[in-house]
mmCIF file of C-alpha atoms in Angstrom:
data_model
loop_
_atom_site.group_PDB
_atom_site.id
_atom_site.type_symbol
_atom_site.label_atom_id
_atom_site.label_comp_id
_atom_site.label_asym_id
_atom_site.label_seq_id
_atom_site.Cartn_x
_atom_site.Cartn_y
_atom_site.Cartn_z
ATOM 1 C CA MET A 1235 54.260 -0.916 -46.210
ATOM 2 C CA GLU A 1236 51.226 1.337 -45.771
ATOM 3 C CA THR A 1237 51.461 5.109 -46.341
ATOM 4 C CA LEU A 1238 48.696 7.323 -44.918
ATOM 5 C CA ILE A 1239 47.716 10.330 -47.034
ATOM 6 C CA GLN A 1240 45.346 13.092 -45.955
ATOM 7 C CA ILE A 1241 42.638 14.297 -48.343
ATOM 8 C CA THR A 1242 41.159 17.770 -47.743
ATOM 9 C CA GLY A 1243 38.795 20.186 -49.488
ATOM 10 C CA VAL A 1244 35.797 17.842 -49.481
ATOM 11 C CA GLN A 1245 33.491 20.856 -49.047
ATOM 12 C CA TYR A 1246 34.748 22.328 -52.341
ATOM 13 C CA ALA A 1247 34.246 19.054 -54.199
ATOM 14 C CA CYS A 1248 30.530 18.825 -53.498
ATOM 15 C CA ASN A 1249 27.602 20.984 -52.439
ATOM 16 C CA GLU A 1250 27.969 22.363 -48.908
ATOM 17 C CA ALA A 1251 24.776 20.573 -47.849
ATOM 18 C CA ASP A 1252 26.159 17.237 -49.084
ATOM 19 C CA VAL A 1253 29.412 17.291 -47.085
ATOM 20 C CA GLY A 1254 27.995 15.379 -44.111
ATOM 21 C CA ALA A 1255 26.433 12.741 -46.344
ATOM 22 C CA VAL A 1256 29.643 12.357 -48.377
ATOM 23 C CA MET A 1257 31.757 11.983 -45.241
ATOM 24 C CA SER A 1258 29.335 9.413 -43.791
ATOM 25 C CA ALA A 1259 29.442 7.390 -47.015
ATOM 26 C CA LEU A 1260 33.255 7.477 -47.033
ATOM 27 C CA GLU A 1261 33.370 6.300 -43.408
ATOM 28 C CA ARG A 1262 30.818 3.556 -43.976
ATOM 29 C CA GLN A 1263 32.014 2.203 -47.324
ATOM 30 C CA LYS A 1264 35.800 2.758 -47.017
ATOM 31 C CA PRO A 1265 35.959 2.932 -50.844
ATOM 32 C CA GLU A 1266 38.896 2.802 -53.213
ATOM 33 C CA VAL A 1267 40.296 6.271 -54.028
ATOM 34 C CA LEU A 1268 42.211 7.297 -57.154
ATOM 35 C CA LEU A 1269 44.829 10.047 -56.836
ATOM 36 C CA VAL A 1270 45.433 11.893 -60.109
ATOM 37 C CA THR A 1271 47.868 14.777 -60.751
ATOM 38 C CA GLU A 1272 46.688 17.988 -62.361
ATOM 39 C CA GLN A 1273 48.707 21.068 -63.345
ATOM 40 C CA THR A 1274 46.824 24.287 -62.611
ATOM 41 C CA HIS A 1275 47.907 27.815 -63.455
ATOM 42 C CA ASP A 1276 46.706 29.205 -60.126
ATOM 43 C CA PHE A 1277 48.128 26.655 -57.712
ATOM 44 C CA GLY A 1278 50.833 24.709 -59.541
ATOM 45 C CA ILE A 1279 50.481 20.916 -59.243
ATOM 46 C CA ILE A 1280 47.556 19.487 -57.278
ATOM 47 C CA VAL A 1281 46.517 15.868 -56.821
ATOM 48 C CA ARG A 1282 42.787 15.232 -57.028
ATOM 49 C CA ALA A 1283 41.059 12.413 -55.174
ATOM 50 C CA LEU A 1284 38.359 10.507 -57.073
ATOM 51 C CA VAL A 1285 35.920 7.887 -55.815
ATOM 52 C CA GLY A 1286 34.821 6.222 -59.030
ATOM 53 C CA THR A 1287 34.361 9.254 -61.275
ATOM 54 C CA ALA A 1288 33.253 11.592 -58.478
ATOM 55 C CA TYR A 1289 35.635 14.334 -57.300
ATOM 56 C CA ARG A 1290 36.192 13.958 -53.538
ATOM 57 C CA GLY A 1291 38.862 16.491 -52.554
ATOM 58 C CA VAL A 1292 42.600 16.962 -53.036
ATOM 59 C CA VAL A 1293 45.749 15.659 -51.371
ATOM 60 C CA SER A 1294 46.689 17.876 -48.420
ATOM 61 C CA ARG A 1295 49.548 20.242 -49.161
ATOM 62 C CA PHE A 1296 51.377 18.562 -46.269
ATOM 63 C CA ASP A 1297 51.375 15.223 -48.128
ATOM 64 C CA LEU A 1298 51.653 16.596 -51.658
ATOM 65 C CA GLU A 1299 55.443 16.361 -51.942
ATOM 66 C CA HIS A 1300 55.416 12.770 -50.671
ATOM 67 C CA VAL A 1301 52.638 11.754 -53.079
ATOM 68 C CA LEU A 1302 54.452 13.310 -56.047
ATOM 69 C CA CYS A 1303 57.612 11.458 -54.967
ATOM 70 C CA MET A 1304 55.640 8.190 -54.834
ATOM 71 C CA MET A 1305 54.247 8.813 -58.311
ATOM 72 C CA GLN A 1306 57.700 9.573 -59.679
ATOM 73 C CA HIS A 1307 58.954 6.328 -58.125
ATOM 74 C CA ASN A 1308 56.135 4.432 -59.885
ATOM 75 C CA GLY A 1309 56.558 6.319 -63.153
ATOM 76 C CA SER A 1310 52.822 7.052 -63.076
ATOM 77 C CA SER A 1311 50.557 10.073 -62.527
ATOM 78 C CA VAL A 1312 47.967 7.915 -60.715
ATOM 79 C CA LEU A 1313 48.018 6.187 -57.308
ATOM 80 C CA VAL A 1314 45.338 3.897 -55.855
ATOM 81 C CA GLY A 1315 44.476 3.873 -52.159
ATOM 82 C CA ARG A 1316 41.592 3.117 -49.806
ATOM 83 C CA VAL A 1317 39.835 5.196 -47.139
ATOM 84 C CA THR A 1318 40.961 4.291 -43.611
ATOM 85 C CA ASP A 1319 39.256 6.921 -41.415
ATOM 86 C CA THR A 1320 37.395 10.224 -41.659
ATOM 87 C CA ASP A 1321 37.196 13.492 -39.726
ATOM 88 C CA CYS A 1322 33.798 15.009 -40.405
ATOM 89 C CA GLU A 1323 34.478 18.106 -38.296
ATOM 90 C CA GLY A 1324 37.731 18.766 -40.120
ATOM 91 C CA ARG A 1325 36.140 17.848 -43.474
ATOM 92 C CA CYS A 1326 39.041 15.585 -44.363
ATOM 93 C CA TYR A 1327 39.874 11.887 -44.455
ATOM 94 C CA ASN A 1328 42.873 9.577 -44.677
ATOM 95 C CA ILE A 1329 43.591 6.978 -47.321
ATOM 96 C CA SER A 1330 46.166 4.198 -47.230
ATOM 97 C CA VAL A 1331 48.452 3.411 -50.192
ATOM 98 C CA SER A 1332 50.418 0.146 -50.191
ATOM 99 C CA GLY A 1333 54.008 -0.187 -51.377
ATOM 100 C CA ASP A 1334 57.606 0.686 -50.516
ATOM 101 C CA TYR A 1335 58.310 4.290 -51.401
ATOM 102 C CA PRO A 1336 61.257 6.630 -50.709
ATOM 103 C CA THR A 1337 60.783 9.438 -48.220
ATOM 104 C CA PRO A 1338 61.065 12.950 -49.730
ATOM 105 C CA SER A 1339 64.102 14.941 -48.603
ATOM 106 C CA GLY A 1340 62.067 17.979 -47.590
ATOM 107 C CA ASN A 1341 64.800 20.242 -48.948
ATOM 108 C CA PRO A 1342 63.239 23.186 -50.820
ATOM 109 C CA ASP A 1343 66.425 23.565 -52.898
ATOM 110 C CA ASP A 1344 66.082 20.089 -54.413
ATOM 111 C CA SER A 1345 63.667 21.185 -57.117
ATOM 112 C CA THR A 1346 63.506 24.097 -59.501
ATOM 113 C CA SER A 1347 61.288 26.806 -58.074
ATOM 114 C CA ILE A 1348 59.122 29.300 -59.935
ATOM 115 C CA TRP A 1349 60.493 31.803 -57.420
ATOM 116 C CA THR A 1350 64.140 31.524 -58.462
ATOM 117 C CA GLU A 1351 64.109 34.481 -60.862
ATOM 118 C CA TRP A 1352 61.894 36.859 -58.858
ATOM 119 C CA GLN A 1353 63.157 39.230 -56.191
ATOM 120 C CA TRP A 1354 62.601 42.745 -54.880
ATOM 121 C CA THR A 1355 65.427 44.699 -53.291
ATOM 122 C CA GLY A 1356 64.452 48.202 -54.380
ATOM 123 C CA ALA A 1357 64.108 49.564 -50.827
ATOM 124 C CA PRO A 1358 64.665 48.465 -47.198
ATOM 125 C CA LEU A 1359 62.959 45.216 -46.219
ATOM 126 C CA MET A 1360 60.907 44.712 -43.098
ATOM 127 C CA ASP A 1361 62.645 42.992 -40.197
ATOM 128 C CA SER A 1362 61.463 39.557 -39.159
ATOM 129 C CA ASN A 1363 58.427 39.746 -36.889
ATOM 130 C CA PRO A 1364 59.218 38.671 -33.265
ATOM 131 C CA GLU A 1365 56.368 36.150 -33.485
ATOM 132 C CA ASP A 1366 57.989 34.617 -36.573
ATOM 133 C CA CYS A 1367 61.165 34.137 -34.543
ATOM 134 C CA ARG A 1368 59.175 32.502 -31.713
ATOM 135 C CA LEU A 1369 57.489 30.194 -34.231
ATOM 136 C CA ASP A 1370 60.818 29.253 -35.799
ATOM 137 C CA ILE A 1371 62.243 28.352 -32.363
ATOM 138 C CA SER A 1372 59.212 26.236 -31.422
ATOM 139 C CA LEU A 1373 59.305 24.416 -34.769
ATOM 140 C CA LYS A 1374 62.959 23.503 -34.216
ATOM 141 C CA VAL A 1375 62.335 22.408 -30.603
ATOM 142 C CA VAL A 1376 59.333 20.240 -31.499
ATOM 143 C CA LEU A 1377 60.965 18.596 -34.522
ATOM 144 C CA ALA A 1378 64.128 17.803 -32.559
ATOM 145 C CA GLU A 1379 62.105 16.217 -29.729
ATOM 146 C CA LEU A 1380 59.707 14.261 -31.961
ATOM 147 C CA ARG A 1381 62.607 12.793 -33.937
ATOM 148 C CA ARG A 1382 64.505 11.501 -30.927
ATOM 149 C CA SER A 1383 61.422 11.135 -28.667
ATOM 150 C CA GLY A 1384 61.833 11.098 -24.928
ATOM 151 C CA SER A 1385 64.609 13.488 -23.886
ATOM 152 C CA MET A 1386 62.325 16.461 -23.173
ATOM 153 C CA ASN A 1387 59.709 17.057 -20.500
ATOM 154 C CA LYS A 1388 56.317 16.214 -22.016
ATOM 155 C CA GLN A 1389 54.722 19.421 -20.751
ATOM 156 C CA THR A 1390 57.394 21.467 -22.502
ATOM 157 C CA LEU A 1391 56.693 19.641 -25.759
ATOM 158 C CA LEU A 1392 52.937 20.224 -25.421
ATOM 159 C CA GLU A 1393 53.487 23.931 -24.705
ATOM 160 C CA HIS A 1394 55.615 24.342 -27.830
ATOM 161 C CA LEU A 1395 53.027 22.478 -29.911
ATOM 162 C CA ALA A 1396 50.307 24.813 -28.566
ATOM 163 C CA LEU A 1397 52.450 27.827 -29.495
ATOM 164 C CA ILE A 1398 52.902 26.481 -33.022
ATOM 165 C CA LEU A 1399 49.142 26.115 -33.408
ATOM 166 C CA GLN A 1400 48.744 29.718 -32.259
ATOM 167 C CA LEU A 1401 51.477 31.339 -34.365
ATOM 168 C CA ALA A 1402 51.387 29.319 -37.603
ATOM 169 C CA GLN A 1403 48.029 30.712 -38.722
ATOM 170 C CA TRP A 1404 49.591 33.372 -41.018
ATOM 171 C CA ASP A 1405 52.848 31.734 -42.133
ATOM 172 C CA VAL A 1406 52.528 30.498 -45.727
ATOM 173 C CA CYS A 1407 56.235 30.147 -46.524
ATOM 174 C CA GLN A 1408 57.574 26.902 -47.943
ATOM 175 C CA GLU A 1409 60.008 26.158 -45.117
ATOM 176 C CA THR A 1410 57.387 26.468 -42.367
ATOM 177 C CA GLN A 1411 54.863 24.400 -44.284
ATOM 178 C CA GLN A 1412 57.399 21.594 -44.754
ATOM 179 C CA GLN A 1413 58.229 21.614 -41.041
ATOM 180 C CA LEU A 1414 54.528 21.535 -40.151
ATOM 181 C CA SER A 1415 54.053 18.574 -42.466
ATOM 182 C CA GLN A 1416 56.771 16.625 -40.667
ATOM 183 C CA ILE A 1417 55.377 17.566 -37.241
ATOM 184 C CA ARG A 1418 51.894 16.436 -38.216
ATOM 185 C CA GLN A 1419 53.181 13.003 -39.281
ATOM 186 C CA LEU A 1420 55.386 12.552 -36.203
ATOM 187 C CA VAL A 1421 52.628 13.602 -33.762
ATOM 188 C CA ASN A 1422 50.219 11.187 -35.428
ATOM 189 C CA ARG A 1423 52.432 8.201 -34.588
ATOM 190 C CA HIS A 1424 53.915 9.395 -31.288
ATOM 191 C CA ALA A 1425 54.112 6.821 -28.480
ATOM 192 C CA ASP A 1426 52.559 9.108 -25.831
ATOM 193 C CA PRO A 1427 48.729 9.211 -26.024
ATOM 194 C CA ASP A 1428 48.612 12.832 -24.758
ATOM 195 C CA VAL A 1429 50.828 13.965 -27.630
ATOM 196 C CA ARG A 1430 48.970 11.774 -30.117
ATOM 197 C CA ALA A 1431 45.668 13.287 -28.950
ATOM 198 C CA LEU A 1432 46.780 16.611 -30.456
ATOM 199 C CA ALA A 1433 46.912 15.111 -33.965
ATOM 200 C CA PRO A 1434 43.277 15.867 -34.973
ATOM 201 C CA LYS A 1435 43.482 19.448 -33.662
ATOM 202 C CA LEU A 1436 46.827 19.952 -35.358
ATOM 203 C CA ARG A 1437 45.442 18.592 -38.622
ATOM 204 C CA ARG A 1438 42.366 20.859 -38.527
ATOM 205 C CA THR A 1439 44.263 23.970 -37.526
ATOM 206 C CA LEU A 1440 46.864 23.568 -40.242
ATOM 207 C CA THR A 1441 44.310 22.634 -42.899
ATOM 208 C CA ALA A 1442 42.327 25.784 -42.020
ATOM 209 C CA LEU A 1443 45.212 27.886 -43.352
ATOM 210 C CA GLY A 1444 44.073 27.053 -46.886
ATOM 211 C CA SER A 1445 40.351 27.590 -46.250
ATOM 212 C CA LYS A 1446 38.051 30.239 -47.725
ATOM 213 C CA GLU A 1447 37.482 31.613 -44.221
ATOM 214 C CA ARG A 1448 41.194 32.247 -43.808
ATOM 215 C CA ILE A 1449 41.290 34.127 -47.132
ATOM 216 C CA GLY A 1450 38.928 36.684 -45.607
ATOM 217 C CA GLU A 1451 40.991 36.835 -42.405
ATOM 218 C CA PHE A 1452 44.182 37.451 -44.357
ATOM 219 C CA GLN A 1453 42.485 40.518 -45.882
ATOM 220 C CA SER A 1454 40.618 41.837 -42.844
ATOM 221 C CA ARG A 1455 42.981 40.902 -39.979
ATOM 222 C CA TYR A 1456 46.486 40.033 -41.137
ATOM 223 C CA LEU A 1457 47.040 42.855 -43.655
ATOM 224 C CA PRO A 1458 46.043 45.678 -41.242
ATOM 225 C CA MET A 1459 48.109 44.013 -38.491
ATOM 226 C CA LEU A 1460 51.090 43.787 -40.856
ATOM 227 C CA CYS A 1461 50.808 47.417 -42.005
ATOM 228 C CA GLN A 1462 50.573 48.675 -38.418
ATOM 229 C CA SER A 1463 53.432 46.524 -37.115
ATOM 230 C CA ALA A 1464 56.619 47.992 -35.691
ATOM 231 C CA GLU A 1465 58.587 46.259 -38.462
ATOM 232 C CA ALA A 1466 56.537 47.991 -41.174
ATOM 233 C CA GLY A 1467 56.906 51.324 -39.385
ATOM 234 C CA ARG A 1468 60.696 50.955 -39.189
ATOM 235 C CA MET A 1469 60.896 50.045 -42.883
ATOM 236 C CA HIS A 1470 58.888 53.127 -43.903
ATOM 237 C CA GLN A 1471 60.853 55.377 -41.545
ATOM 238 C CA GLN A 1472 64.132 54.083 -42.944
ATOM 239 C CA TRP A 1473 62.946 54.737 -46.497
ATOM 240 C CA CYS A 1474 61.948 58.304 -45.535
ATOM 241 C CA LEU A 1475 65.348 58.913 -43.902
ATOM 242 C CA ILE A 1476 67.165 57.733 -47.041
ATOM 243 C CA HIS A 1477 65.096 60.176 -49.141
ATOM 244 C CA ASN A 1478 64.849 62.945 -46.539
ATOM 245 C CA ALA A 1479 66.322 65.662 -48.786
ATOM 246 C CA GLU A 1480 63.882 64.967 -51.624
ATOM 247 C CA LEU A 1481 60.880 64.619 -49.318
ATOM 248 C CA SER A 1482 61.620 68.017 -47.760
ATOM 249 C CA ASP A 1483 61.731 69.683 -51.179
ATOM 250 C CA VAL A 1484 58.403 71.086 -52.398
ATOM 251 C CA LYS A 1485 59.216 70.183 -56.006
ATOM 252 C CA GLN A 1486 60.761 66.769 -55.428
ATOM 253 C CA TRP A 1487 58.758 65.072 -52.663
ATOM 254 C CA GLU A 1488 55.876 63.841 -54.829
ATOM 255 C CA PRO A 1489 58.029 62.686 -57.805
ATOM 256 C CA THR A 1490 60.314 60.841 -55.348
ATOM 257 C CA ILE A 1491 57.421 58.811 -53.948
ATOM 258 C CA THR A 1492 56.006 58.241 -57.423
ATOM 259 C CA ARG A 1493 59.348 56.892 -58.678
ATOM 260 C CA GLN A 1494 59.519 54.406 -55.801
ATOM 261 C CA LEU A 1495 55.945 53.300 -56.493
ATOM 262 C CA ASP A 1496 56.894 52.758 -60.147
ATOM 263 C CA VAL A 1497 59.856 50.579 -59.096
ATOM 264 C CA ILE A 1498 57.585 48.490 -56.862
ATOM 265 C CA GLU A 1499 54.972 48.174 -59.611
ATOM 266 C CA GLU A 1500 57.575 47.075 -62.153
ATOM 267 C CA SER A 1501 58.808 44.399 -59.773
ATOM 268 C CA LEU A 1502 55.295 43.145 -58.962
ATOM 269 C CA LEU A 1503 54.590 42.831 -62.679
ATOM 270 C CA LYS A 1504 57.361 40.201 -62.832
ATOM 271 C CA LEU A 1505 55.765 37.965 -60.183
ATOM 272 C CA PRO A 1506 55.326 34.363 -61.411
ATOM 273 C CA ALA A 1507 51.972 32.713 -62.185
ATOM 274 C CA ASP A 1508 50.222 36.076 -62.815
ATOM 275 C CA LEU A 1509 50.262 36.857 -59.082
ATOM 276 C CA TYR A 1510 50.460 40.544 -60.014
ATOM 277 C CA TYR A 1511 46.709 40.544 -60.559
ATOM 278 C CA GLN A 1512 46.099 39.577 -56.906
ATOM 279 C CA LYS A 1513 48.246 42.395 -55.459
ATOM 280 C CA ASP A 1514 45.138 44.339 -54.402
ATOM 281 C CA THR A 1515 43.214 41.284 -53.147
ATOM 282 C CA PHE A 1516 45.596 40.318 -50.389
ATOM 283 C CA GLY A 1517 43.603 37.334 -49.089
ATOM 284 C CA GLU A 1518 43.533 35.669 -52.504
ATOM 285 C CA LEU A 1519 47.220 36.438 -52.959
ATOM 286 C CA MET A 1520 48.214 34.762 -49.677
ATOM 287 C CA HIS A 1521 46.029 31.745 -50.509
ATOM 288 C CA ARG A 1522 47.874 31.251 -53.777
ATOM 289 C CA LEU A 1523 51.288 31.819 -52.192
ATOM 290 C CA LEU A 1524 50.518 29.003 -49.764
ATOM 291 C CA TYR A 1525 50.067 26.531 -52.619
ATOM 292 C CA LEU A 1526 52.843 27.938 -54.805
ATOM 293 C CA SER A 1527 55.465 27.176 -52.101
ATOM 294 C CA ILE A 1528 57.009 30.615 -51.722
ATOM 295 C CA PRO A 1529 60.380 30.534 -49.884
ATOM 296 C CA ARG A 1530 60.618 32.585 -46.680
ATOM 297 C CA ARG A 1531 63.055 35.148 -48.107
ATOM 298 C CA LYS A 1532 60.886 35.761 -51.181
ATOM 299 C CA LEU A 1533 57.797 36.105 -48.975
ATOM 300 C CA LEU A 1534 59.557 38.763 -46.891
ATOM 301 C CA MET A 1535 60.483 40.627 -50.083
ATOM 302 C CA LEU A 1536 56.935 40.481 -51.422
ATOM 303 C CA LEU A 1537 55.278 41.549 -48.162
ATOM 304 C CA SER A 1538 57.792 44.401 -47.776
ATOM 305 C CA ALA A 1539 57.036 45.636 -51.298
ATOM 306 C CA LEU A 1540 53.263 45.479 -50.765
ATOM 307 C CA VAL A 1541 53.353 47.172 -47.368
ATOM 308 C CA LEU A 1542 55.688 49.966 -48.532
ATOM 309 C CA ARG A 1543 53.481 50.438 -51.601
ATOM 310 C CA LYS A 1544 50.469 50.869 -49.336
ATOM 311 C CA GLN A 1545 52.291 53.337 -47.075
ATOM 312 C CA LEU A 1546 53.594 55.417 -49.980
ATOM 313 C CA ARG A 1547 50.193 55.519 -51.653
ATOM 314 C CA ARG A 1548 48.784 56.800 -48.395
ATOM 315 C CA GLN A 1549 51.438 59.526 -48.355
ATOM 316 C CA LEU A 1550 50.134 60.651 -51.728
ATOM 317 C CA GLY A 1551 46.533 60.511 -50.512
ATOM 318 C CA LEU A 1552 45.757 57.634 -52.904
ATOM 319 C CA ASP A 1553 44.876 54.941 -50.368
ATOM 320 C CA GLU A 1554 41.343 54.620 -49.079
ATOM 321 C CA GLU A 1555 42.311 53.816 -45.479
ATOM 322 C CA GLY A 1556 42.631 56.856 -43.280
ATOM 323 C CA THR A 1557 41.478 59.200 -46.065
ATOM 324 C CA GLY A 1558 37.996 57.924 -46.749
ATOM 325 C CA ASN A 1559 36.294 60.467 -44.463
ATOM 326 C CA MET A 1560 38.280 63.438 -45.825
ATOM 327 C CA ASP A 1561 36.854 65.953 -48.242
ATOM 328 C CA GLU A 1562 38.922 66.986 -51.244
ATOM 329 C CA ASN A 1563 39.963 70.352 -49.756
ATOM 330 C CA GLU A 1564 41.439 68.688 -46.688
ATOM 331 C CA ARG A 1565 43.198 66.107 -48.831
ATOM 332 C CA GLN A 1566 44.802 68.836 -50.964
ATOM 333 C CA LEU A 1567 45.797 70.774 -47.851
ATOM 334 C CA ILE A 1568 47.584 67.704 -46.463
ATOM 335 C CA LEU A 1569 49.437 67.256 -49.752
ATOM 336 C CA GLN A 1570 50.490 70.926 -49.635
ATOM 337 C CA LEU A 1571 51.802 70.453 -46.109
ATOM 338 C CA ALA A 1572 53.585 67.147 -46.806
ATOM 339 C CA PRO A 1573 57.033 68.485 -47.841
ATOM 340 C CA ILE A 1574 56.993 70.846 -44.831
ATOM 341 C CA PHE A 1575 56.553 67.714 -42.690
ATOM 342 C CA ASN A 1576 59.441 65.917 -44.462
ATOM 343 C CA GLY A 1577 57.003 64.133 -46.761
ATOM 344 C CA ASN A 1578 55.078 62.565 -43.844
ATOM 345 C CA THR A 1579 51.369 62.981 -44.546
ATOM 346 C CA ASP A 1580 50.430 61.249 -41.284
ATOM 347 C CA ASN A 1581 52.200 64.007 -39.349
ATOM 348 C CA ALA A 1582 50.574 66.640 -41.554
ATOM 349 C CA ARG A 1583 47.168 65.098 -40.912
ATOM 350 C CA GLU A 1584 47.765 64.951 -37.152
ATOM 351 C CA PHE A 1585 48.963 68.579 -37.133
ATOM 352 C CA LEU A 1586 45.786 69.719 -38.862
ATOM 353 C CA LEU A 1587 43.597 67.845 -36.385
ATOM 354 C CA LEU A 1588 45.444 69.409 -33.438
ATOM 355 C CA THR A 1589 45.479 72.985 -34.762
ATOM 356 C CA ARG A 1590 41.816 73.195 -35.814
ATOM 357 C CA GLU A 1591 40.806 74.125 -32.241
ATOM 358 C CA MET A 1592 43.990 76.012 -31.240
ATOM 359 C CA ASN A 1593 44.544 79.734 -30.874
ATOM 360 C CA PRO A 1594 47.469 81.319 -32.804
ATOM 361 C CA LEU A 1595 49.868 81.253 -29.838
ATOM 362 C CA ASP A 1596 49.282 77.541 -29.230
ATOM 363 C CA ILE A 1597 49.814 76.792 -32.930
ATOM 364 C CA THR A 1598 53.253 78.436 -32.945
ATOM 365 C CA HIS A 1599 54.143 76.645 -29.689
ATOM 366 C CA LEU A 1600 53.294 73.343 -31.396
ATOM 367 C CA VAL A 1601 55.393 74.297 -34.434
ATOM 368 C CA ASN A 1602 58.362 75.106 -32.158
ATOM 369 C CA LEU A 1603 58.040 71.706 -30.502
ATOM 370 C CA TRP A 1604 57.710 69.766 -33.762
ATOM 371 C CA VAL A 1605 60.675 71.564 -35.336
ATOM 372 C CA MET A 1606 62.726 70.530 -32.304
ATOM 373 C CA GLU A 1607 61.493 66.940 -32.758
ATOM 374 C CA LYS A 1608 62.302 67.194 -36.505
ATOM 375 C CA ARG A 1609 58.703 66.413 -37.455
ATOM 376 C CA ILE A 1610 58.558 69.805 -39.195
ATOM 377 C CA SER A 1611 61.361 70.869 -41.533
ATOM 378 C CA TYR A 1612 63.410 73.782 -40.174
ATOM 379 C CA VAL A 1613 63.847 75.050 -43.746
ATOM 380 C CA HIS A 1614 60.072 75.375 -44.337
ATOM 381 C CA CYS A 1615 58.758 76.332 -40.899
ATOM 382 C CA HIS A 1616 58.646 80.102 -41.537
ATOM 383 C CA ARG A 1617 57.043 81.549 -44.677
ATOM 384 C CA PRO A 1618 56.125 78.233 -46.402
ATOM 385 C CA LEU A 1619 54.179 76.867 -43.390
ATOM 386 C CA TRP A 1620 52.682 80.223 -42.483
ATOM 387 C CA THR A 1621 51.468 80.721 -46.080
ATOM 388 C CA VAL A 1622 49.658 77.374 -46.214
ATOM 389 C CA LEU A 1623 48.047 77.794 -42.776
ATOM 390 C CA HIS A 1624 47.121 81.450 -43.392
ATOM 391 C CA ASP A 1625 45.560 80.713 -46.791
ATOM 392 C CA ALA A 1626 43.568 77.866 -45.206
ATOM 393 C CA GLY A 1627 42.282 80.168 -42.447
ATOM 394 C CA ILE A 1628 43.957 78.140 -39.698
ATOM 395 C CA TYR A 1629 46.486 80.799 -38.625
ATOM 396 C CA THR A 1630 44.894 84.201 -39.171
ATOM 397 C CA LEU A 1631 47.594 86.549 -37.828
ATOM 398 C CA THR A 1632 50.329 88.144 -39.916
ATOM 399 C CA GLU A 1633 53.605 86.601 -40.999
ATOM 400 C CA ALA A 1634 55.398 89.059 -38.679
ATOM 401 C CA ASN A 1635 53.457 87.698 -35.686
ATOM 402 C CA TRP A 1636 54.291 84.156 -36.813
ATOM 403 C CA ASN A 1637 58.036 84.871 -37.006
ATOM 404 C CA ILE A 1638 58.055 86.623 -33.609
ATOM 405 C CA GLN A 1639 56.502 83.563 -31.935
ATOM 406 C CA LEU A 1640 58.736 81.082 -33.757
ATOM 407 C CA ASN A 1641 61.916 80.717 -31.755
ATOM 408 C CA VAL A 1642 63.530 78.016 -33.853
ATOM 409 C CA ARG A 1643 66.456 79.853 -35.427
ATOM 410 C CA LYS A 1644 68.600 79.959 -32.294
ATOM 411 C CA ALA A 1645 67.503 76.865 -30.469
ATOM 412 C CA TRP A 1646 67.172 74.125 -33.061
ATOM 413 C CA ARG A 1647 69.021 75.066 -36.198
#
């Protein structure tokens, strides 16, 4: 029996300029390839591919579990195969290993995980992203159809495969990666040529998840998208509602946020494999999580902790985003206003931007409206807010004028 195994990462095993020549030589010579296990601190177990003594990539994460199962069956840390075909564009190639080997169960609970002991439940978690739910549905649909082959309209199958290719670009969790591995194998040997034709594209798209390019995209695209998502907003809002009393107290709002940040930091320090040191380099962190097989629930916990940490740091004026163009006086003014705005520095910042060009009457009208909307604390809307705005030169009239224009006592108490 022949087992096909994909080898990726050729570009990291040789000079970038040599990749084309290496791939051509592999295609032409179809050489013998040695697969050798290696334990790394950063990525757990990897299996290197050697041609002679030359390093020529690693076993794809999609085939890693199967290869380790084959090695365990043999009682050896080395397998011998031979190149069957190459994909120069995808910078990967397949090798064939002969022998009868058991198929891995694909159950993430079968083996001890480095994630078993770690968790974070110190605050509300983000809800599942709607796109994650769509991906999960398409994965189930495609796997069910590929396993029984033939009961579904082909166009429907192709549409779900296209959706998987579109949505799987950020999902590094163990469960999704195992499902993608099974889909890749089943598509590769599907009876329909139109389905089989998707195999190279599927292979390249999924392999790209572990590329250096995607590391940059995780940092520049995925993290901002995650922080600005409705799920992240709801999580932060829920946290603020739970701590509303403290956040509306001038003396307690900052210590309350600081305590939560300390809880998050303490939990991140307990992350396995020294992942704590990647918490501020999000792209590198996600790259490592991909290879360290993080379960979906643990990934949700970790992303929730990191996103809430970022939002709370911004509340304290510690995060670069959104505060980089502010001078120190404006930053301090926002921090003074924060408890008056129930601890919400974004609302304080927006209020300042709006009132800079307003006359006194318009400012008090805005305060009336925001008290009604509960964006400004009723308790602090009189003397405390007037004092800050008057001292900053934003509202120049007297406190008596301020109180006359504020009609909040009757209407919105």
